[in-house]
């Protein structure tokens, strides 16, 4: 079993839709949960991170972590064509362990 | 502020040759990381420097890979000799000394071994 599972999609939605992206994980030591956005042939761009369980909002983006279920989500409101990219979840256990474990990424297309 | 920069952006080499990838982290970032994504797989950790010291090199695949960070500034990742399965994109990333959750990535160095 992989430590982090992420549905690779592809996911196609109309402009303005609410997008839900998610990952599951198996390592209960993970404490920090990140979402990265990666455009084609570019490097991963950090969108936001969340510590432990709870929600975090940044503009149109909301990250949720449910440690009891080992399940994390990223919601995108009012999706735009410019949101079309691959979204990667990543996580680490914090402390002195900064190593990130990534999901495979979900390819999202927002159609105008 | 300049981001993480990597060189070369693309490289095509023959099996058995040597390639050296370079990474310049964000200025002032003590932590420097190397990651790799091979075709169809997730991005995987290779190693982590804190300044010039290797903090964690558990992800290095074998002794054909050598990473250095002399002086605690830029880093190089050498693959010698390169094999076909080394093809992929190599990402460098960096973060501040006290931060393992705001890690910034470079654009990657795309390596093709033929």
Coordinates of N, CA and C in Angstrom, one line a residue:
Chain A
X1 N 0.8 -1.2 0.0 CA 0.0 0.0 0.0 C 0.9 1.2 0.0
X2 N 0.6 2.2 -0.9 CA 1.3 3.4 -0.9 C 1.0 4.2 0.3
X3 N 2.0 5.1 0.7 CA 1.7 5.9 1.9 C 0.7 7.0 1.6
X4 N 0.7 7.5 0.4 CA -0.3 8.5 0.0 C -0.9 8.1 -1.3
X5 N -2.3 8.1 -1.3 CA -3.0 7.8 -2.5 C -3.8 9.0 -3.0
X6 N -3.7 9.2 -4.3 CA -4.4 10.3 -4.9 C -4.9 9.9 -6.2
X7 N -6.2 10.1 -6.5 CA -6.8 9.8 -7.8 C -6.2 10.7 -8.8
X8 N -5.6 10.1 -9.9 CA -4.9 10.9 -10.9 C -5.9 11.6 -11.8
X9 N -7.2 11.3 -11.8 CA -8.1 11.9 -12.7 C -8.0 11.3 -14.1
X10 N -8.2 12.1 -15.1 CA -8.3 13.5 -15.1 C -9.7 14.0 -14.7
X11 N -9.8 15.2 -14.2 CA -11.0 15.8 -13.7 C -11.3 17.0 -14.6
X12 N -12.5 17.0 -15.2 CA -12.8 18.1 -16.1 C -14.1 18.8 -15.5
X13 N -14.1 20.1 -15.3 CA -15.2 20.8 -14.8 C -15.5 22.1 -15.6
X14 N -16.7 22.6 -15.5 CA -17.0 23.9 -16.2 C -16.5 25.0 -15.3
X15 N -16.2 26.1 -15.9 CA -15.8 27.3 -15.2 C -16.9 27.7 -14.2
X16 N -16.4 28.1 -13.0 CA -17.4 28.5 -11.9 C -17.7 27.3 -11.0
X17 N -17.4 26.1 -11.4 CA -17.7 24.9 -10.5 C -16.9 24.9 -9.3
X18 N -17.4 24.2 -8.3 CA -16.6 23.9 -7.1 C -15.9 22.6 -7.3
X19 N -14.6 22.6 -7.1 CA -13.8 21.4 -7.3 C -13.4 20.9 -6.0
X20 N -13.4 19.6 -5.9 CA -13.0 18.9 -4.7 C -11.9 17.9 -5.1
X21 N -10.7 18.0 -4.5 CA -9.6 17.1 -4.7 C -9.2 16.5 -3.4
X22 N -8.8 15.3 -3.4 CA -8.5 14.7 -2.1 C -7.4 13.6 -2.2
X23 N -6.9 13.3 -1.0 CA -5.9 12.3 -0.8 C -6.1 11.5 0.5
X24 N -5.7 10.3 0.4 CA -5.7 9.5 1.7 C -4.3 9.1 2.0
X25 N -4.1 8.8 3.2 CA -2.7 8.4 3.6 C -2.8 7.3 4.7
X26 N -1.6 6.7 4.9 CA -1.6 5.6 5.8 C -0.7 5.8 7.0
X27 N 0.2 6.8 6.9 CA 1.2 7.0 8.0 C 0.6 8.0 9.0
X28 N 0.3 7.5 10.2 CA -0.3 8.3 11.2 C 0.6 9.4 11.8
X29 N 1.9 9.3 11.4 CA 2.9 10.2 11.9 C 2.8 11.6 11.2
X30 N 2.2 11.6 10.0 CA 2.1 12.8 9.2 C 1.3 13.9 10.0
X31 N 1.9 15.1 10.1 CA 1.3 16.2 10.8 C 1.1 17.4 9.9
X32 N 1.9 17.6 8.9 CA 1.8 18.7 8.0 C 1.3 18.3 6.6
X33 N 0.4 19.0 6.1 CA -0.3 18.5 4.9 C -0.3 19.7 3.9
X34 N 0.3 19.5 2.8 CA 0.5 20.6 1.8 C -0.2 20.3 0.5
X35 N -0.6 21.4 -0.2 CA -1.1 21.3 -1.5 C -0.2 22.1 -2.5
X36 N 0.2 21.4 -3.5 CA 1.0 22.1 -4.6 C 0.2 22.1 -5.9
X37 N 0.4 23.1 -6.7 CA -0.2 23.2 -8.0 C 1.0 23.2 -9.0
X38 N 0.9 22.4 -10.0 CA 1.9 22.2 -11.0 C 1.4 22.4 -12.4
X39 N 1.8 23.5 -13.0 CA 1.5 23.6 -14.5 C 2.4 22.8 -15.3
X40 N 1.9 22.5 -16.5 CA 2.7 21.6 -17.4 C 4.1 22.1 -17.6
X41 N 5.1 21.2 -17.4 CA 6.5 21.5 -17.6 C 7.1 22.5 -16.6
X42 N 6.4 22.7 -15.5 CA 6.9 23.7 -14.5 C 7.1 22.9 -13.2
X43 N 7.6 23.6 -12.2 CA 7.8 23.0 -10.9 C 6.6 23.1 -10.0
X44 N 6.5 22.3 -9.0 CA 5.3 22.4 -8.0 C 5.4 23.8 -7.3
X45 N 4.2 24.4 -7.2 CA 4.0 25.7 -6.6 C 3.2 25.5 -5.3
X46 N 3.8 25.9 -4.2 CA 3.1 25.7 -2.9 C 1.8 26.6 -2.8
X47 N 0.6 25.9 -2.6 CA -0.6 26.7 -2.5 C -0.9 27.0 -1.0
X48 N -0.8 26.0 -0.2 CA -1.1 26.2 1.2 C -0.7 24.9 2.0
X49 N -0.6 25.1 3.3 CA -0.3 23.9 4.1 C -1.2 24.0 5.3
X50 N -1.5 22.9 5.9 CA -2.3 22.8 7.1 C -1.6 21.9 8.1
X51 N -1.7 22.3 9.4 CA -1.1 21.5 10.4 C -2.2 20.7 11.2
X52 N -2.0 19.4 11.3 CA -2.9 18.5 12.0 C -4.3 18.6 11.4
X53 N -5.3 18.4 12.2 CA -6.7 18.4 11.7 C -7.2 19.8 11.6
X54 N -8.2 20.0 10.8 CA -8.9 21.3 10.7 C -8.9 21.8 9.3
X55 N -9.4 23.1 9.2 CA -9.6 23.7 7.9 C -8.7 24.9 7.8
X56 N -8.4 25.3 6.6 CA -7.6 26.5 6.3 C -8.1 27.1 5.0
X57 N -8.4 28.4 5.0 CA -8.9 29.0 3.8 C -7.9 30.1 3.3
X58 N -7.8 30.2 2.0 CA -7.0 31.2 1.4 C -7.6 31.6 0.1
X59 N -8.4 32.7 0.1 CA -9.1 33.1 -1.1 C -10.1 32.1 -1.6
X60 N -10.0 31.6 -2.8 CA -10.9 30.6 -3.3 C -10.6 29.2 -2.9
X61 N -9.5 29.0 -2.2 CA -9.0 27.7 -1.8 C -9.2 27.4 -0.4
X62 N -9.7 26.2 -0.1 CA -9.9 25.7 1.3 C -9.3 24.3 1.4
X63 N -8.4 24.2 2.4 CA -7.8 22.8 2.7 C -8.4 22.3 4.0
X64 N -8.7 21.0 3.9 CA -9.3 20.3 5.1 C -8.5 19.1 5.4
X65 N -8.3 18.8 6.7 CA -7.6 17.6 7.1 C -8.4 16.9 8.1
X66 N -8.6 15.6 8.0 CA -9.3 14.8 8.9 C -8.4 13.7 9.3
X67 N -7.6 13.9 10.4 CA -6.6 12.9 10.7 C -7.2 11.6 11.2
X68 N -8.5 11.6 11.8 CA -9.1 10.4 12.2 C -9.4 9.5 11.1
X69 N -9.7 10.0 9.9 CA -9.9 9.2 8.7 C -8.7 9.2 7.8
X70 N -7.6 9.9 8.1 CA -6.5 10.0 7.3 C -6.9 10.4 5.9
X71 N -7.5 11.5 5.8 CA -8.1 12.0 4.6 C -8.0 13.5 4.5
X72 N -7.4 14.0 3.4 CA -7.3 15.5 3.2 C -8.0 15.9 1.9
X73 N -8.4 17.1 1.9 CA -9.1 17.6 0.8 C -8.7 19.1 0.4
X74 N -8.8 19.4 -0.8 CA -8.6 20.8 -1.3 C -9.9 21.1 -2.1
X75 N -10.5 22.2 -1.7 CA -11.7 22.7 -2.4 C -11.3 24.0 -3.1
X76 N -11.7 24.1 -4.4 CA -11.5 25.3 -5.1 C -12.9 25.9 -5.5
X77 N -13.2 27.1 -5.0 CA -14.5 27.7 -5.4 C -14.4 28.5 -6.6
X78 N -15.5 28.7 -7.3 CA -15.5 29.5 -8.5 C -14.3 29.3 -9.4
X79 N -14.2 28.0 -9.8 CA -13.0 27.6 -10.5 C -12.8 28.4 -11.8
X80 N -11.6 28.6 -12.2 CA -11.3 29.4 -13.4 C -10.4 28.6 -14.3
X81 N -10.4 28.9 -15.6 CA -9.6 28.2 -16.6 C -8.1 28.2 -16.1
X82 N -7.7 29.3 -15.5 CA -6.3 29.4 -15.0 C -6.0 28.4 -13.9
X83 N -7.0 27.8 -13.3 CA -6.8 26.8 -12.3 C -6.4 25.4 -12.9
X84 N -6.5 25.3 -14.2 CA -6.2 24.1 -14.9 C -4.7 23.7 -14.7
X85 N -4.5 22.6 -14.0 CA -3.1 22.2 -13.6 C -3.2 20.8 -13.0
X86 N -2.1 20.3 -12.6 CA -2.0 19.1 -11.8 C -1.9 19.6 -10.3
X87 N -2.7 19.0 -9.4 CA -2.7 19.3 -8.0 C -2.1 18.1 -7.2
X88 N -1.1 18.5 -6.5 CA -0.4 17.4 -5.7 C -0.6 17.6 -4.2
X89 N -0.9 16.6 -3.6 CA -0.9 16.6 -2.1 C 0.5 16.1 -1.6
X90 N 1.0 16.6 -0.5 CA 2.2 16.2 0.0 C 2.1 16.3 1.5
X91 N 2.9 15.6 2.2 CA 2.8 15.6 3.7 C 4.2 15.2 4.3
X92 N 4.4 15.6 5.6 CA 5.5 15.1 6.3 C 5.2 15.1 7.8
X93 N 6.1 14.6 8.6 CA 5.7 14.4 10.0 C 6.2 15.5 10.9
X94 N 6.9 16.5 10.3 CA 7.4 17.7 11.0 C 8.5 17.3 11.9
X95 N 8.7 18.1 13.0 CA 9.8 18.0 13.8 C 11.1 18.3 13.0
X96 N 12.0 17.4 13.0 CA 13.2 17.6 12.2 C 13.1 16.8 10.9
X97 N 12.0 16.1 10.7 CA 11.8 15.3 9.5 C 11.0 16.2 8.4
X98 N 11.7 16.8 7.5 CA 11.1 17.6 6.5 C 10.8 16.9 5.2
X99 N 11.1 15.6 5.1 CA 10.9 14.9 3.9 C 9.5 14.8 3.5
X100 N 9.1 15.3 2.3 CA 7.8 15.3 1.8 C 7.5 13.9 1.1
X101 N 6.3 13.4 1.4 CA 5.8 12.3 0.7 C 4.6 12.8 -0.2
X102 N 4.7 12.5 -1.5 CA 3.7 13.1 -2.4 C 2.7 12.1 -2.9
X103 N 1.5 12.5 -3.2 CA 0.6 11.8 -4.0 C 1.0 11.9 -5.5
X104 N 0.3 11.1 -6.4 CA 0.7 11.2 -7.8 C 0.2 12.4 -8.5
X105 N -0.8 13.1 -7.9 CA -1.3 14.3 -8.5 C -2.6 14.1 -9.2
X106 N -3.5 15.0 -9.2 CA -4.7 15.0 -10.0 C -4.7 16.1 -11.1
X107 N -4.9 15.7 -12.3 CA -5.0 16.6 -13.4 C -6.3 17.2 -13.5
X108 N -6.4 18.5 -13.4 CA -7.7 19.2 -13.4 C -7.7 20.1 -14.6
X109 N -8.8 20.1 -15.4 CA -9.1 21.0 -16.5 C -10.4 21.7 -16.2
X110 N -10.3 23.1 -16.2 CA -11.5 23.9 -16.0 C -11.8 24.5 -17.4
X111 N -13.0 24.1 -17.9 CA -13.4 24.5 -19.2 C -14.2 25.9 -19.2
X112 N -13.8 26.8 -20.1 CA -14.5 28.1 -20.2 C -15.9 27.9 -20.6
Chain B
X1 N 12.4 38.7 -4.9 CA 13.3 37.6 -4.4 C 13.3 36.5 -5.5
X2 N 14.5 36.1 -5.8 CA 14.6 35.0 -6.8 C 14.2 33.7 -6.2
X3 N 13.6 32.8 -7.0 CA 13.2 31.5 -6.5 C 14.3 30.5 -6.6
X4 N 14.0 29.3 -6.5 CA 14.9 28.2 -6.6 C 15.2 28.1 -8.1
X5 N 16.5 28.1 -8.4 CA 16.9 28.0 -9.8 C 17.7 26.7 -10.1
X6 N 17.4 26.1 -11.2 CA 18.1 24.9 -11.6 C 18.7 25.0 -13.0
X7 N 19.8 24.3 -13.1 CA 20.4 24.2 -14.4 C 21.1 22.9 -14.6
X8 N 21.0 22.3 -15.8 CA 20.3 22.7 -17.0 C 18.8 22.4 -16.9
X9 N 18.0 23.1 -17.7 CA 16.6 22.8 -17.7 C 16.3 21.5 -18.4
X10 N 17.1 21.2 -19.4 CA 16.9 19.9 -20.1 C 18.3 19.4 -20.4
X11 N 18.4 18.0 -20.4 CA 19.6 17.4 -20.8 C 19.3 16.0 -21.4
X12 N 20.0 15.7 -22.5 CA 19.9 14.4 -23.1 C 21.3 13.9 -23.2
X13 N 21.5 12.7 -22.5 CA 22.8 12.1 -22.5 C 22.7 10.6 -22.9
X14 N 23.8 10.0 -23.2 CA 23.8 8.6 -23.5 C 24.1 7.8 -22.3
X15 N 23.5 6.6 -22.3 CA 23.8 5.7 -21.2 C 25.3 5.6 -21.0
X16 N 25.7 5.6 -19.7 CA 27.1 5.5 -19.4 C 27.8 6.9 -19.2
X17 N 27.2 7.9 -19.7 CA 27.8 9.3 -19.5 C 27.5 9.8 -18.1
X18 N 28.1 11.0 -17.9 CA 27.9 11.6 -16.6 C 27.1 12.9 -16.8
X19 N 26.2 13.2 -15.8 CA 25.5 14.5 -15.9 C 25.6 15.1 -14.5
X20 N 25.7 16.4 -14.5 CA 25.7 17.1 -13.2 C 24.7 18.2 -13.3
X21 N 23.8 18.1 -12.3 CA 22.7 19.1 -12.2 C 23.0 20.1 -11.1
X22 N 22.6 21.3 -11.3 CA 23.0 22.3 -10.3 C 21.7 23.0 -9.8
X23 N 21.7 23.4 -8.5 CA 20.6 24.0 -7.9 C 21.1 25.2 -7.0
X24 N 20.4 26.3 -7.2 CA 20.7 27.5 -6.4 C 19.4 27.7 -5.6
X25 N 19.5 27.6 -4.3 CA 18.3 27.7 -3.4 C 17.9 29.2 -3.3
X26 N 16.8 29.4 -2.7 CA 16.4 30.8 -2.3 C 17.4 31.3 -1.3
X27 N 17.8 32.6 -1.5 CA 18.8 33.2 -0.6 C 18.4 33.1 0.8
X28 N 19.3 32.6 1.6 CA 19.1 32.5 3.1 C 18.4 31.2 3.5
X29 N 18.1 30.3 2.6 CA 17.4 29.1 3.0 C 18.5 28.0 3.3
X30 N 18.5 27.6 4.5 CA 19.5 26.6 5.0 C 19.2 25.2 4.5
X31 N 17.9 24.9 4.3 CA 17.4 23.6 3.9 C 17.4 23.5 2.4
X32 N 18.0 22.5 1.8 CA 18.0 22.2 0.4 C 17.7 20.8 0.2
X33 N 16.8 20.5 -0.8 CA 16.3 19.1 -1.0 C 16.4 18.8 -2.5
X34 N 16.6 17.5 -2.8 CA 16.5 17.0 -4.1 C 15.4 16.0 -4.2
X35 N 14.5 16.1 -5.2 CA 13.4 15.2 -5.4 C 13.5 14.7 -6.9
X36 N 12.8 13.6 -7.2 CA 12.9 13.1 -8.6 C 11.5 12.6 -8.9
X37 N 11.1 12.8 -10.2 CA 9.9 12.2 -10.7 C 10.2 11.4 -11.9
X38 N 10.0 10.1 -11.9 CA 10.2 9.3 -13.1 C 8.8 9.1 -13.7
X39 N 8.8 8.7 -15.0 CA 7.6 8.6 -15.8 C 6.5 7.8 -15.0
X40 N 5.3 8.4 -14.9 CA 4.2 7.6 -14.3 C 4.2 7.4 -12.8
X41 N 5.3 8.0 -12.2 CA 5.4 7.8 -10.7 C 5.2 9.1 -10.0
X42 N 5.0 9.1 -8.7 CA 4.9 10.3 -7.9 C 6.3 10.9 -7.7
X43 N 6.3 12.1 -7.3 CA 7.6 12.8 -6.9 C 8.1 12.1 -5.7
X44 N 9.4 11.8 -5.7 CA 10.0 11.1 -4.6 C 11.2 11.8 -4.1
X45 N 11.4 11.8 -2.8 CA 12.5 12.4 -2.1 C 13.8 11.7 -2.4
X46 N 14.8 12.5 -2.6 CA 16.2 11.9 -2.7 C 17.0 12.2 -1.5
X47 N 17.2 13.5 -1.2 CA 18.0 13.8 0.0 C 17.7 15.3 0.5
X48 N 18.2 15.5 1.7 CA 18.0 16.8 2.4 C 19.3 17.3 3.0
X49 N 19.7 18.5 2.6 CA 20.8 19.2 3.2 C 20.4 20.2 4.2
X50 N 21.1 20.3 5.3 CA 21.0 21.5 6.2 C 22.3 22.1 6.1
X51 N 22.3 23.3 5.5 CA 23.6 24.0 5.2 C 24.4 23.0 4.3
X52 N 25.6 22.7 4.8 CA 26.4 21.8 3.9 C 26.3 20.4 4.3
X53 N 25.6 20.1 5.4 CA 25.5 18.7 5.9 C 24.3 17.9 5.3
X54 N 24.5 16.7 5.1 CA 23.4 15.8 4.6 C 22.6 15.4 5.9
X55 N 21.4 15.9 5.9 CA 20.5 15.5 7.1 C 19.8 14.2 6.9
X56 N 19.5 13.9 5.6 CA 18.7 12.7 5.3 C 19.0 12.4 3.8
X57 N 19.6 11.2 3.6 CA 19.9 10.8 2.2 C 19.2 9.4 1.9
X58 N 18.2 9.2 2.6 CA 17.5 7.9 2.6 C 16.9 7.6 1.2
X59 N 16.6 8.6 0.4 CA 16.0 8.4 -0.9 C 17.0 8.2 -2.0
X60 N 18.2 8.4 -1.8 CA 19.2 8.2 -2.9 C 19.1 6.8 -3.4
X61 N 18.9 6.6 -4.7 CA 18.7 5.2 -5.2 C 19.9 4.3 -5.2
X62 N 21.1 4.8 -5.4 CA 22.3 3.9 -5.4 C 23.5 4.8 -5.4
X63 N 24.7 4.2 -5.4 CA 25.9 5.0 -5.3 C 26.3 5.6 -6.7
X64 N 25.5 5.5 -7.7 CA 25.8 6.3 -8.9 C 25.3 7.8 -8.7
X65 N 24.7 8.1 -7.7 CA 24.2 9.4 -7.4 C 25.0 10.0 -6.3
X66 N 25.5 11.2 -6.6 CA 26.3 11.9 -5.6 C 25.9 13.4 -5.5
X67 N 25.5 13.8 -4.3 CA 25.0 15.2 -4.1 C 26.0 15.9 -3.2
X68 N 26.3 17.1 -3.5 CA 27.2 17.9 -2.7 C 26.6 19.3 -2.5
X69 N 27.0 19.9 -1.4 CA 26.6 21.3 -1.2 C 27.7 22.0 -0.4
X70 N 28.8 22.2 -1.1 CA 29.9 22.8 -0.5 C 29.7 24.3 -0.1
X71 N 30.0 24.6 1.1 CA 29.8 26.0 1.5 C 28.4 26.3 1.9
X72 N 27.5 25.3 1.8 CA 26.1 25.6 2.2 C 25.3 26.5 1.3
X73 N 25.8 26.7 0.1 CA 25.0 27.6 -0.8 C 24.4 26.7 -1.9
X74 N 24.9 26.7 -3.1 CA 24.3 25.9 -4.2 C 24.7 24.4 -4.0
X75 N 23.9 23.6 -4.7 CA 24.2 22.2 -4.6 C 24.3 21.6 -6.0
X76 N 25.0 20.5 -6.1 CA 25.1 19.7 -7.4 C 24.6 18.3 -7.1
X77 N 24.0 17.7 -8.1 CA 23.7 16.3 -8.1 C 24.3 15.7 -9.3
X78 N 25.2 14.7 -9.1 CA 25.9 14.1 -10.2 C 25.4 12.7 -10.4
X79 N 25.1 12.3 -11.6 CA 24.8 10.9 -11.9 C 25.9 10.3 -12.8
X80 N 26.5 9.3 -12.3 CA 27.7 8.7 -13.0 C 27.8 7.2 -12.6
X81 N 27.8 6.3 -13.6 CA 27.3 6.6 -15.0 C 25.8 6.5 -15.0
X82 N 25.2 7.3 -16.0 CA 23.8 7.3 -16.1 C 23.2 6.1 -16.7
X83 N 22.1 5.6 -16.2 CA 21.4 4.5 -16.8 C 20.0 5.0 -17.3
X84 N 19.4 4.1 -18.2 CA 18.1 4.5 -18.8 C 17.1 4.9 -17.8
X85 N 17.1 4.1 -16.6 CA 16.0 4.3 -15.6 C 16.2 5.6 -14.8
X86 N 17.3 6.3 -15.1 CA 17.5 7.6 -14.4 C 16.8 8.7 -15.1
X87 N 16.2 8.5 -16.2 CA 15.4 9.5 -16.9 C 14.3 10.0 -16.1
X88 N 14.0 11.3 -16.1 CA 12.9 11.8 -15.3 C 13.2 13.3 -15.1
X89 N 12.5 13.9 -14.2 CA 12.7 15.3 -13.9 C 13.2 15.3 -12.4
X90 N 14.2 16.1 -12.3 CA 14.9 16.2 -11.0 C 14.6 17.6 -10.4
X91 N 13.9 17.7 -9.3 CA 13.5 18.9 -8.7 C 14.4 19.2 -7.5
X92 N 14.8 20.5 -7.4 CA 15.4 21.0 -6.2 C 14.4 21.8 -5.5
X93 N 14.5 21.9 -4.2 CA 13.6 22.7 -3.4 C 14.4 23.2 -2.2
X94 N 13.9 24.3 -1.6 CA 14.5 24.8 -0.4 C 13.5 25.4 0.6
X95 N 14.0 25.5 1.8 CA 13.1 26.1 2.8 C 14.0 26.8 3.9
X96 N 13.4 27.7 4.7 CA 14.1 28.3 5.7 C 14.6 27.3 6.8
X97 N 15.5 27.7 7.6 CA 16.1 26.8 8.6 C 15.1 26.2 9.5
X98 N 14.0 26.9 9.9 CA 13.1 26.4 10.9 C 11.8 25.9 10.2
X99 N 11.8 25.7 8.9 CA 10.5 25.4 8.3 C 10.6 24.2 7.4
X100 N 9.8 23.2 7.8 CA 9.6 22.0 6.9 C 8.3 21.9 6.3
X101 N 7.5 23.1 6.4 CA 6.2 23.0 5.7 C 6.0 24.1 4.7
X102 N 6.9 25.0 4.5 CA 6.9 25.9 3.4 C 8.1 25.7 2.5
X103 N 8.0 24.7 1.7 CA 9.1 24.2 0.9 C 8.8 24.6 -0.6
X104 N 9.8 25.3 -1.1 CA 9.6 25.9 -2.5 C 10.5 25.2 -3.5
X105 N 9.8 24.9 -4.6 CA 10.5 24.0 -5.6 C 11.0 24.9 -6.8
X106 N 12.0 24.4 -7.4 CA 12.4 24.9 -8.7 C 11.6 24.3 -9.9
X107 N 12.0 24.8 -11.1 CA 11.3 24.3 -12.3 C 11.7 22.9 -12.7
X108 N 12.7 22.4 -12.2 CA 13.2 21.1 -12.5 C 14.2 21.0 -13.6
X109 N 15.0 19.9 -13.6 CA 15.9 19.6 -14.6 C 15.4 18.3 -15.3
X110 N 15.1 18.4 -16.6 CA 14.5 17.2 -17.2 C 15.7 16.4 -17.9
X111 N 15.8 15.2 -17.4 CA 16.9 14.4 -17.9 C 16.4 13.2 -18.7
X112 N 17.0 13.1 -19.9 CA 16.7 11.9 -20.7 C 18.0 11.2 -21.0
X113 N 18.0 9.9 -20.6 CA 19.1 9.0 -20.9 C 18.8 8.1 -22.0
X114 N 19.6 8.1 -23.1 CA 19.2 7.3 -24.3 C 20.3 6.3 -24.5

